[in-house]
mmCIF file of C-alpha atoms in Angstrom:
data_model
loop_
_atom_site.group_PDB
_atom_site.id
_atom_site.type_symbol
_atom_site.label_atom_id
_atom_site.label_comp_id
_atom_site.label_asym_id
_atom_site.label_seq_id
_atom_site.Cartn_x
_atom_site.Cartn_y
_atom_site.Cartn_z
ATOM 1 C CA MET P 24 -9.442 6.099 -48.019
ATOM 2 C CA LEU P 25 -7.847 3.261 -46.422
ATOM 3 C CA GLU P 26 -10.641 0.847 -47.992
ATOM 4 C CA GLU P 27 -10.284 2.375 -51.477
ATOM 5 C CA SER P 28 -6.106 2.013 -50.887
ATOM 6 C CA TRP P 29 -6.298 -1.829 -49.380
ATOM 7 C CA PRO P 30 -7.696 -4.758 -51.153
ATOM 8 C CA ALA P 31 -9.415 -6.170 -48.084
ATOM 9 C CA GLU P 32 -12.492 -4.431 -46.611
ATOM 10 C CA LEU P 33 -11.951 -3.092 -42.975
ATOM 11 C CA THR P 34 -14.100 -5.060 -40.210
ATOM 12 C CA GLU P 35 -16.005 -3.071 -37.847
ATOM 13 C CA LYS P 36 -13.369 -3.745 -35.119
ATOM 14 C CA GLU P 37 -10.622 -2.369 -37.431
ATOM 15 C CA GLN P 38 -12.557 0.983 -38.232
ATOM 16 C CA GLN P 39 -13.267 1.462 -34.611
ATOM 17 C CA LEU P 40 -9.550 0.679 -34.095
ATOM 18 C CA VAL P 41 -8.383 3.309 -36.844
ATOM 19 C CA SER P 42 -10.986 6.109 -35.326
ATOM 20 C CA ILE P 43 -9.407 5.400 -31.855
ATOM 21 C CA LEU P 44 -5.908 5.799 -33.063
ATOM 22 C CA GLU P 45 -6.514 8.980 -35.083
ATOM 23 C CA LEU P 46 -7.927 10.513 -31.969
ATOM 24 C CA VAL P 47 -5.488 9.378 -29.597
ATOM 25 C CA GLN P 48 -2.371 9.913 -31.902
ATOM 26 C CA VAL P 49 -0.074 8.075 -29.516
ATOM 27 C CA GLU P 50 2.810 8.050 -32.002
ATOM 28 C CA ARG P 51 3.156 11.792 -31.131
ATOM 29 C CA TYR P 52 4.360 11.142 -27.705
ATOM 30 C CA VAL P 53 7.019 8.575 -28.836
ATOM 31 C CA PRO P 54 10.688 9.932 -28.857
ATOM 32 C CA ARG P 55 12.166 9.072 -32.333
ATOM 33 C CA THR P 56 15.290 7.363 -31.084
ATOM 34 C CA ALA P 57 15.932 5.456 -34.364
ATOM 35 C CA SER P 58 16.990 8.495 -36.222
ATOM 36 C CA LYS P 59 19.335 9.654 -33.623
ATOM 37 C CA GLN P 60 21.266 6.426 -32.794
ATOM 38 C CA TRP P 61 24.878 5.876 -34.187
ATOM 39 C CA LEU P 62 25.937 2.604 -32.430
ATOM 40 C CA GLY P 63 24.723 -0.561 -32.094
ATOM 41 C CA ARG P 64 21.809 -2.512 -33.779
ATOM 42 C CA LYS P 65 19.050 -0.189 -34.889
ATOM 43 C CA LEU P 66 16.027 0.115 -32.871
ATOM 44 C CA CYS P 67 12.576 -0.870 -34.480
ATOM 45 C CA GLU P 68 10.163 2.177 -35.034
ATOM 46 C CA ARG P 69 8.495 2.800 -31.727
ATOM 47 C CA GLU P 70 5.581 4.569 -33.135
ATOM 48 C CA SER P 71 4.436 1.195 -34.650
ATOM 49 C CA LEU P 72 5.086 -0.326 -31.350
ATOM 50 C CA ALA P 73 2.733 2.184 -29.248
ATOM 51 C CA ARG P 74 -0.131 1.913 -31.746
ATOM 52 C CA SER P 75 0.105 -1.904 -31.358
ATOM 53 C CA PHE P 76 -0.335 -1.729 -27.905
ATOM 54 C CA VAL P 77 -3.378 0.725 -28.189
ATOM 55 C CA ALA P 78 -4.822 -2.153 -30.449
ATOM 56 C CA LYS P 79 -4.038 -4.906 -27.981
ATOM 57 C CA ALA P 80 -6.199 -2.697 -25.504
ATOM 58 C CA VAL P 81 -8.820 -2.173 -27.998
ATOM 59 C CA TYR P 82 -9.143 -6.001 -29.134
ATOM 60 C CA GLY P 83 -8.904 -6.957 -25.293
ATOM 61 C CA TYR P 84 -5.731 -9.469 -26.176
ATOM 62 C CA PRO P 85 -4.234 -10.680 -22.672
ATOM 63 C CA PHE P 86 -0.848 -11.355 -23.921
ATOM 64 C CA THR P 87 1.428 -9.737 -26.281
ATOM 65 C CA ARG P 88 1.757 -13.147 -27.984
ATOM 66 C CA SER P 89 -1.728 -12.908 -28.911
ATOM 67 C CA LEU P 90 -1.302 -9.335 -30.520
ATOM 68 C CA ILE P 91 1.815 -10.423 -32.655
ATOM 69 C CA GLU P 92 -0.110 -13.778 -33.894
ATOM 70 C CA ALA P 93 -3.237 -11.320 -34.851
ATOM 71 C CA LEU P 94 -0.459 -8.956 -36.703
ATOM 72 C CA LYS P 95 1.015 -11.971 -38.515
ATOM 73 C CA SER P 96 -2.592 -13.191 -39.730
ATOM 74 C CA SER P 97 -4.594 -9.979 -40.368
ATOM 75 C CA PRO P 98 -3.069 -7.678 -43.075
ATOM 76 C CA ASN P 99 -5.221 -4.770 -42.300
ATOM 77 C CA LEU P 100 -4.326 -4.949 -38.659
ATOM 78 C CA ARG P 101 -0.639 -5.071 -39.545
ATOM 79 C CA ARG P 102 -0.916 -2.022 -41.666
ATOM 80 C CA ILE P 103 -3.094 0.041 -39.236
ATOM 81 C CA CYS P 104 -0.290 -0.303 -36.689
ATOM 82 C CA GLY P 105 2.413 0.501 -39.021
ATOM 83 C CA PHE P 106 4.028 -2.848 -40.162
ATOM 84 C CA GLU P 107 3.820 -3.212 -43.999
ATOM 85 C CA LYS P 108 5.092 -7.004 -43.967
ATOM 86 C CA VAL P 109 5.208 -9.688 -41.697
ATOM 87 C CA SER P 110 8.872 -9.758 -41.635
ATOM 88 C CA ASP P 111 8.677 -5.965 -40.073
ATOM 89 C CA ILE P 112 6.849 -7.324 -36.944
ATOM 90 C CA PRO P 113 9.524 -7.400 -34.172
ATOM 91 C CA SER P 114 9.846 -10.283 -31.710
ATOM 92 C CA GLU P 115 8.257 -10.510 -28.361
ATOM 93 C CA SER P 116 11.239 -9.417 -26.482
ATOM 94 C CA THR P 117 11.474 -6.404 -28.488
ATOM 95 C CA PHE P 118 7.644 -5.430 -27.761
ATOM 96 C CA SER P 119 8.655 -6.092 -23.886
ATOM 97 C CA ARG P 120 11.425 -4.014 -23.923
ATOM 98 C CA ALA P 121 9.452 -1.182 -25.849
ATOM 99 C CA PHE P 122 6.716 -1.517 -23.362
ATOM 100 C CA GLY P 123 9.181 -0.936 -20.473
ATOM 101 C CA GLU P 124 10.375 2.092 -22.031
ATOM 102 C CA PHE P 125 7.007 3.409 -22.493
ATOM 103 C CA ALA P 126 6.361 2.756 -18.793
ATOM 104 C CA GLU P 127 9.253 4.823 -17.714
ATOM 105 C CA SER P 128 8.479 7.856 -19.974
ATOM 106 C CA CYS P 129 4.828 7.780 -18.695
ATOM 107 C CA LEU P 130 3.686 7.434 -22.182
ATOM 108 C CA GLY P 131 -0.061 6.815 -21.553
ATOM 109 C CA GLN P 132 -0.336 9.491 -18.854
ATOM 110 C CA ARG P 133 1.332 12.024 -21.635
ATOM 111 C CA ALA P 134 -1.323 10.893 -24.277
ATOM 112 C CA HIS P 135 -4.222 11.168 -21.754
ATOM 113 C CA GLU P 136 -3.257 14.780 -20.606
ATOM 114 C CA ALA P 137 -3.282 15.717 -24.038
ATOM 115 C CA LEU P 138 -6.746 14.203 -24.877
ATOM 116 C CA VAL P 139 -8.169 16.069 -21.621
ATOM 117 C CA GLU P 140 -6.556 19.285 -22.546
ATOM 118 C CA GLY P 141 -7.881 19.149 -26.304
ATOM 119 C CA TRP P 142 -11.145 18.155 -25.517
ATOM 120 C CA LEU P 143 -12.344 18.840 -21.831
ATOM 121 C CA LYS P 144 -10.465 21.859 -20.879
ATOM 122 C CA PRO P 145 -12.457 24.579 -23.064
ATOM 123 C CA GLU P 146 -15.960 23.207 -21.541
ATOM 124 C CA LEU P 147 -17.493 23.522 -18.044
ATOM 125 C CA VAL P 148 -18.037 20.028 -16.683
ATOM 126 C CA GLY P 149 -21.162 19.715 -14.123
ATOM 127 C CA HIS P 150 -20.338 16.632 -12.068
ATOM 128 C CA ILE P 151 -17.093 14.733 -11.490
ATOM 129 C CA SER P 152 -17.668 11.167 -10.074
ATOM 130 C CA ARG P 153 -15.052 9.737 -8.281
ATOM 131 C CA ASP P 154 -14.416 5.865 -7.279
ATOM 132 C CA SER P 155 -11.822 3.259 -7.162
ATOM 133 C CA THR P 156 -11.674 -0.278 -8.513
ATOM 134 C CA ALA P 157 -9.696 -3.433 -7.740
ATOM 135 C CA ILE P 158 -6.808 -4.308 -10.108
ATOM 136 C CA GLU P 159 -5.708 -8.008 -9.807
ATOM 137 C CA GLY P 160 -1.912 -8.489 -10.025
ATOM 138 C CA ARG P 161 0.274 -11.244 -10.875
ATOM 139 C CA GLU P 162 2.893 -10.966 -8.577
ATOM 140 C CA LYS P 163 3.618 -11.745 -4.815
ATOM 141 C CA PRO P 164 2.329 -8.825 -2.410
ATOM 142 C CA VAL P 165 4.903 -7.094 -0.638
ATOM 143 C CA ARG P 166 5.195 -7.666 3.128
ATOM 144 C CA LYS P 167 4.583 -4.694 5.130
ATOM 145 C CA ALA P 168 6.762 -3.672 8.123
ATOM 146 C CA PRO P 169 5.014 -4.324 11.420
ATOM 147 C CA LYS P 170 3.476 -0.998 13.190
ATOM 148 C CA GLN P 171 4.951 0.387 16.009
ATOM 149 C CA LYS P 172 2.187 0.892 18.879
ATOM 150 C CA ALA P 173 1.995 4.627 19.820
ATOM 151 C CA VAL P 174 2.648 5.355 23.210
ATOM 152 C CA PRO P 175 -0.503 6.400 25.157
ATOM 153 C CA ARG P 176 -0.727 9.925 26.008
ATOM 154 C CA LYS P 177 -1.600 10.922 29.835
ATOM 155 C CA LYS P 178 -4.745 12.145 30.518
ATOM 156 C CA GLY P 179 -5.423 15.669 31.896
ATOM 157 C CA ARG P 180 -3.559 18.768 31.672
ATOM 158 C CA PRO P 181 0.338 18.508 31.251
ATOM 159 C CA ALA P 182 2.192 18.979 34.755
ATOM 160 C CA LYS P 183 4.261 22.061 35.105
ATOM 161 C CA GLY P 184 7.351 21.924 33.402
ATOM 162 C CA GLU P 185 6.205 18.677 31.232
ATOM 163 C CA HIS P 186 6.573 18.913 27.667
ATOM 164 C CA ARG P 187 4.140 16.955 25.442
ATOM 165 C CA GLU P 188 4.781 16.217 21.782
ATOM 166 C CA PRO P 189 2.056 17.871 19.723
ATOM 167 C CA LYS P 190 -0.649 15.286 17.873
ATOM 168 C CA GLU P 191 0.857 14.069 14.548
ATOM 169 C CA HIS P 192 -1.226 15.244 11.464
ATOM 170 C CA THR P 193 -3.235 12.708 9.566
ATOM 171 C CA ARG P 194 -2.539 12.264 5.870
ATOM 172 C CA LEU P 195 -5.662 13.821 4.819
ATOM 173 C CA ASP P 196 -4.767 16.750 7.000
ATOM 174 C CA ARG P 197 -1.337 17.018 5.398
ATOM 175 C CA GLN P 198 -2.657 16.552 1.989
ATOM 176 C CA LEU P 199 -4.601 19.997 2.298
ATOM 177 C CA TYR P 200 -1.381 21.738 2.140
ATOM 178 C CA GLN P 201 0.587 19.610 -0.487
ATOM 179 C CA SER P 202 0.444 19.757 -4.037
ATOM 180 C CA ALA P 203 -1.221 16.500 -5.938
ATOM 181 C CA GLU P 204 2.242 15.444 -6.764
ATOM 182 C CA GLU P 205 3.872 15.528 -3.291
ATOM 183 C CA ALA P 206 0.334 13.721 -2.139
ATOM 184 C CA LEU P 207 0.505 11.067 -4.766
ATOM 185 C CA GLU P 208 4.294 10.420 -3.914
ATOM 186 C CA ASP P 209 3.391 9.933 -0.328
ATOM 187 C CA LEU P 210 1.292 6.822 -1.137
ATOM 188 C CA PRO P 211 2.484 3.390 -1.377
ATOM 189 C CA VAL P 212 2.115 1.665 -4.985
ATOM 190 C CA LEU P 213 3.673 -1.594 -4.447
ATOM 191 C CA CYS P 214 1.450 -4.872 -4.802
ATOM 192 C CA ASP P 215 -0.287 -5.865 -1.460
ATOM 193 C CA TYR P 216 -3.205 -7.280 -0.294
ATOM 194 C CA GLY P 217 -6.672 -5.203 -0.389
ATOM 195 C CA VAL P 218 -10.511 -5.632 0.773
ATOM 196 C CA LYS P 219 -13.234 -3.728 -0.585
ATOM 197 C CA LYS P 220 -17.003 -3.782 -0.268
ATOM 198 C CA ASN P 221 -18.907 -4.929 -3.666
ATOM 199 C CA SER P 222 -22.224 -3.617 -5.065
ATOM 200 C CA LYS P 223 -23.981 -5.916 -2.783
ATOM 201 C CA GLY P 224 -22.177 -4.815 0.473
ATOM 202 C CA PHE P 225 -19.970 -7.964 0.563
ATOM 203 C CA ALA P 226 -16.348 -7.934 1.455
ATOM 204 C CA GLU P 227 -14.014 -8.966 -1.496
ATOM 205 C CA GLY P 228 -10.134 -9.362 -0.990
ATOM 206 C CA TRP P 229 -7.644 -9.364 -3.952
ATOM 207 C CA ILE P 230 -3.949 -9.367 -4.395
ATOM 208 C CA GLY P 231 -2.664 -6.185 -6.453
ATOM 209 C CA TYR P 232 -3.511 -2.506 -7.000
ATOM 210 C CA LYS P 233 -6.166 -0.045 -6.673
ATOM 211 C CA LEU P 234 -7.184 2.298 -9.421
ATOM 212 C CA HIS P 235 -8.552 5.637 -8.976
ATOM 213 C CA VAL P 236 -10.355 7.538 -11.546
ATOM 214 C CA ASP P 237 -12.332 10.883 -11.850
ATOM 215 C CA VAL P 238 -15.084 10.690 -14.562
ATOM 216 C CA ASN P 239 -17.149 13.399 -15.851
ATOM 217 C CA ASP P 240 -20.734 13.145 -16.746
ATOM 218 C CA CYS P 241 -20.162 11.767 -20.188
ATOM 219 C CA GLY P 242 -17.968 8.843 -18.835
ATOM 220 C CA LEU P 243 -14.838 10.425 -20.124
ATOM 221 C CA PRO P 244 -11.823 9.933 -17.543
ATOM 222 C CA VAL P 245 -10.381 13.291 -16.371
ATOM 223 C CA SER P 246 -7.708 12.214 -13.756
ATOM 224 C CA VAL P 247 -6.011 9.080 -13.118
ATOM 225 C CA ALA P 248 -3.691 7.617 -10.199
ATOM 226 C CA MET P 249 -3.030 4.012 -9.030
ATOM 227 C CA THR P 250 -2.023 2.787 -5.527
ATOM 228 C CA SER P 251 -1.469 -0.284 -3.578
ATOM 229 C CA ALA P 252 -4.639 -2.250 -2.794
ATOM 230 C CA SER P 253 -4.616 -1.752 0.673
ATOM 231 C CA VAL P 254 -4.959 2.180 0.211
ATOM 232 C CA HIS P 255 -8.383 3.638 1.536
ATOM 233 C CA ASP P 256 -10.236 5.228 -1.347
ATOM 234 C CA SER P 257 -10.361 8.629 0.738
ATOM 235 C CA GLN P 258 -6.497 8.987 0.855
ATOM 236 C CA VAL P 259 -6.602 9.795 -2.918
ATOM 237 C CA ALA P 260 -9.704 11.974 -3.024
ATOM 238 C CA ILE P 261 -7.915 15.280 -2.220
ATOM 239 C CA PRO P 262 -4.901 14.540 -4.902
ATOM 240 C CA LEU P 263 -7.574 13.691 -7.598
ATOM 241 C CA MET P 264 -9.457 16.606 -6.830
ATOM 242 C CA LYS P 265 -6.475 19.014 -7.374
ATOM 243 C CA MET P 266 -5.622 17.187 -10.387
ATOM 244 C CA SER P 267 -8.717 17.718 -12.093
ATOM 245 C CA SER P 268 -9.413 21.232 -10.836
ATOM 246 C CA ALA P 269 -5.964 22.107 -12.587
ATOM 247 C CA SER P 270 -7.486 20.373 -15.745
ATOM 248 C CA LEU P 271 -10.865 21.779 -16.068
ATOM 249 C CA ASP P 272 -13.511 23.784 -14.395
ATOM 250 C CA TYR P 273 -16.302 21.703 -12.826
ATOM 251 C CA LEU P 274 -19.210 22.096 -10.321
ATOM 252 C CA TYR P 275 -20.047 18.992 -8.224
ATOM 253 C CA ASP P 276 -17.699 16.286 -6.571
ATOM 254 C CA VAL P 277 -19.823 13.472 -6.411
ATOM 255 C CA MET P 278 -18.305 10.514 -4.175
ATOM 256 C CA ASP P 279 -19.734 7.499 -1.980
ATOM 257 C CA GLY P 280 -19.690 6.869 1.782
ATOM 258 C CA ALA P 281 -15.882 6.007 1.661
ATOM 259 C CA TYR P 282 -14.930 9.733 1.038
ATOM 260 C CA ASP P 283 -16.973 10.907 3.902
ATOM 261 C CA ALA P 284 -14.249 12.984 5.768
ATOM 262 C CA ARG P 285 -13.985 16.574 7.072
ATOM 263 C CA ALA P 286 -11.074 17.307 5.078
ATOM 264 C CA ILE P 287 -12.361 16.268 1.742
ATOM 265 C CA TYR P 288 -15.323 18.534 2.262
ATOM 266 C CA THR P 289 -13.003 21.300 3.243
ATOM 267 C CA MET P 290 -10.862 20.836 0.224
ATOM 268 C CA SER P 291 -13.763 20.537 -2.246
ATOM 269 C CA ARG P 292 -15.349 23.973 -1.050
ATOM 270 C CA SER P 293 -12.080 25.850 -0.961
ATOM 271 C CA LEU P 294 -11.671 24.803 -4.550
ATOM 272 C CA GLY P 295 -15.097 26.184 -5.383
ATOM 273 C CA HIS P 296 -16.813 23.068 -5.733
ATOM 274 C CA VAL P 297 -20.063 21.516 -3.884
ATOM 275 C CA PRO P 298 -19.348 18.098 -2.347
ATOM 276 C CA ILE P 299 -22.136 15.585 -2.628
ATOM 277 C CA ILE P 300 -20.865 12.421 -0.582
ATOM 278 C CA ASP P 301 -23.129 9.767 0.731
ATOM 279 C CA LYS P 302 -22.795 9.941 4.351
ATOM 280 C CA ASN P 303 -20.947 6.936 6.187
ATOM 281 C CA SER P 304 -23.227 5.959 9.292
ATOM 282 C CA ARG P 305 -20.196 4.622 11.290
ATOM 283 C CA GLY P 306 -23.126 2.757 13.386
ATOM 284 C CA LYS P 307 -25.046 5.895 14.138
ATOM 285 C CA HIS P 308 -28.242 7.093 12.823
ATOM 286 C CA ILE P 309 -27.609 9.586 9.616
ATOM 287 C CA ILE P 310 -29.873 12.177 8.076
ATOM 288 C CA PRO P 311 -30.662 11.134 4.301
ATOM 289 C CA MET P 312 -29.701 13.258 1.544
ATOM 290 C CA ALA P 313 -31.931 16.358 0.422
ATOM 291 C CA PRO P 314 -33.734 15.576 -2.744
ATOM 292 C CA HIS P 315 -31.592 17.657 -5.045
ATOM 293 C CA GLU P 316 -28.504 16.037 -3.687
ATOM 294 C CA ALA P 317 -30.010 12.601 -4.187
ATOM 295 C CA ALA P 318 -30.822 13.436 -7.588
ATOM 296 C CA ARG P 319 -27.352 14.895 -8.332
ATOM 297 C CA TYR P 320 -25.783 11.609 -6.541
ATOM 298 C CA LYS P 321 -27.148 9.439 -9.344
ATOM 299 C CA GLU P 322 -24.712 10.919 -11.735
ATOM 300 C CA ARG P 323 -22.023 8.821 -9.871
ATOM 301 C CA THR P 324 -23.087 5.687 -11.869
ATOM 302 C CA ALA P 325 -20.913 7.186 -14.724
ATOM 303 C CA VAL P 326 -17.740 6.185 -13.108
ATOM 304 C CA GLU P 327 -19.081 2.545 -12.427
ATOM 305 C CA ARG P 328 -20.094 2.271 -16.262
ATOM 306 C CA PHE P 329 -16.445 3.688 -17.191
ATOM 307 C CA TYR P 330 -14.791 0.734 -14.932
ATOM 308 C CA SER P 331 -17.033 -1.838 -16.538
ATOM 309 C CA ARG P 332 -16.001 -0.925 -20.056
ATOM 310 C CA LEU P 333 -12.209 -0.719 -18.970
ATOM 311 C CA LYS P 334 -12.139 -4.047 -17.461
ATOM 312 C CA GLU P 335 -14.669 -6.048 -20.091
ATOM 313 C CA GLU P 336 -13.557 -4.161 -23.354
ATOM 314 C CA PHE P 337 -10.169 -2.766 -22.786
ATOM 315 C CA GLY P 338 -8.111 -5.181 -21.063
ATOM 316 C CA ALA P 339 -7.833 -3.926 -17.449
ATOM 317 C CA GLY P 340 -9.321 -7.227 -16.214
ATOM 318 C CA ASN P 341 -6.301 -9.042 -17.798
ATOM 319 C CA VAL P 342 -3.101 -7.465 -16.279
ATOM 320 C CA MET P 343 -0.310 -9.930 -17.059
ATOM 321 C CA VAL P 344 2.662 -7.639 -16.538
ATOM 322 C CA ARG P 345 4.419 -6.917 -12.981
ATOM 323 C CA GLY P 346 5.609 -3.940 -11.346
ATOM 324 C CA SER P 347 3.556 -0.787 -10.549
ATOM 325 C CA GLN P 348 5.104 1.149 -13.408
ATOM 326 C CA LYS P 349 4.119 -1.261 -16.109
ATOM 327 C CA VAL P 350 0.823 -2.128 -14.605
ATOM 328 C CA MET P 351 -0.106 1.328 -14.715
ATOM 329 C CA MET P 352 1.249 1.747 -18.344
ATOM 330 C CA HIS P 353 -1.368 -1.218 -19.384
ATOM 331 C CA LEU P 354 -4.165 0.430 -17.800
ATOM 332 C CA MET P 355 -3.448 4.009 -19.229
ATOM 333 C CA PHE P 356 -3.358 2.090 -22.936
ATOM 334 C CA GLY P 357 -7.022 1.120 -21.892
ATOM 335 C CA VAL P 358 -7.986 4.551 -20.458
ATOM 336 C CA VAL P 359 -6.870 6.360 -23.488
ATOM 337 C CA ALA P 360 -8.809 3.984 -25.840
ATOM 338 C CA VAL P 361 -12.022 4.235 -23.720
ATOM 339 C CA PHE P 362 -11.562 8.134 -23.769
ATOM 340 C CA ALA P 363 -11.568 8.007 -27.558
ATOM 341 C CA ASP P 364 -14.254 5.556 -28.270
ATOM 342 C CA GLN P 365 -16.598 7.232 -25.640
ATOM 343 C CA LEU P 366 -15.718 10.624 -27.464
ATOM 344 C CA LEU P 367 -16.716 8.738 -30.882
ATOM 345 C CA LYS P 368 -19.796 7.543 -29.374
ATOM 346 C CA LEU P 369 -21.026 10.871 -28.127
ATOM 347 C CA ALA P 370 -20.249 12.399 -31.492
ATOM 348 C CA THR P 371 -22.474 9.823 -33.285
#
C-alpha cells in the first residue's frame, strides 16, 4: 500500500523498518502531551520522534545527527517516521529532550512488556537462556566508597553471657524473599569498571554497564535488566528468574558457570523449573554434566546470538548517551527492534 501511494519504491531496509514499526507500535506508549498543552510553545508530536529512535536502532546510526541527516535526505524514511516535509523535522536539541522524556517514562520497557505479553505469554517456552554482556559507556566511572574491613569473629563457642551478632545474609539469600523490583533496586546501576572473561577465557575490562537478558529458544528477549559493570552475573539471576516466571511459563533455566550458586538452584526449583547450570570448578575436580543436560545446555547459544545481533545490527555497540536511564532507553530501542525482527524471521 505504501509503495502504491508513494512515488519512490521502498528499499529492503525501509521494508524491514515498516514491518518492525507495525509490530512494535511504539507510538501507543507515548503520551499525547501536545493536544493537552495550553501555555508555551507547542511540543512536536512525540509519536514521530519515538518512531525515529526505533529507526535509529534499525539503521544502526551512532549519532542523532546522523539520523536527522538521513531523515532529510530520504523522503521514504521521513514519511515512515511521520514527518511529511523536511521543515517538520525538529532540531537535534528537541530530539534530545524527547529522548530524556522517553527514558524517564520507561517507554522502551513498556513497549517490550507489551510484546512479551502479546506474543510469548500464551505459549509454553522450553528453555530460558540467561547471560550478560558488556556495554561500554562514554562517561567517567563513579568512585566506590572504600569497603570497611569486617571485625573477625572469635573462634569456638561464645562465653557465658557473651552476645554475638548473627551472620549477615548475602545478597543472594536476601533475594530469595524479595520481589524482582526490590532485588533490582538493591543493585547498583552507575557507570563503573568491570571485568569479564570472554569466549576464549581471557579477562577483558571496560568502563560502563552490564546488560542482563533472558532469551527463549527462538532468540526472543523475555526479561531485561541493566546494572553497573562491576555487578557479578549471579546477582541478577534471581530477579530475572522471577520476572520471566511472571511473564510466561517455561521449563528449563540454562546458565553458564558464573551462576553456579546454591540460592539460584533453590529459586529455580521453587518456581517449578529445572536448572541446567555449568559447574564452576573453583579449583576442584567436578563431575561433568549428564548427556541429556549437556544436550539441553547447547540451547544457551541463543542468548549469545541475541547479543551479537543487538550489538552489530541494532546499535548496542555504539552507546553515545550518558546516564543509566538514557543508556537503558538506548538499549531498549534496540531490544524491541530485535524482538520484532526476529519474530518476522520466524514467521517467514
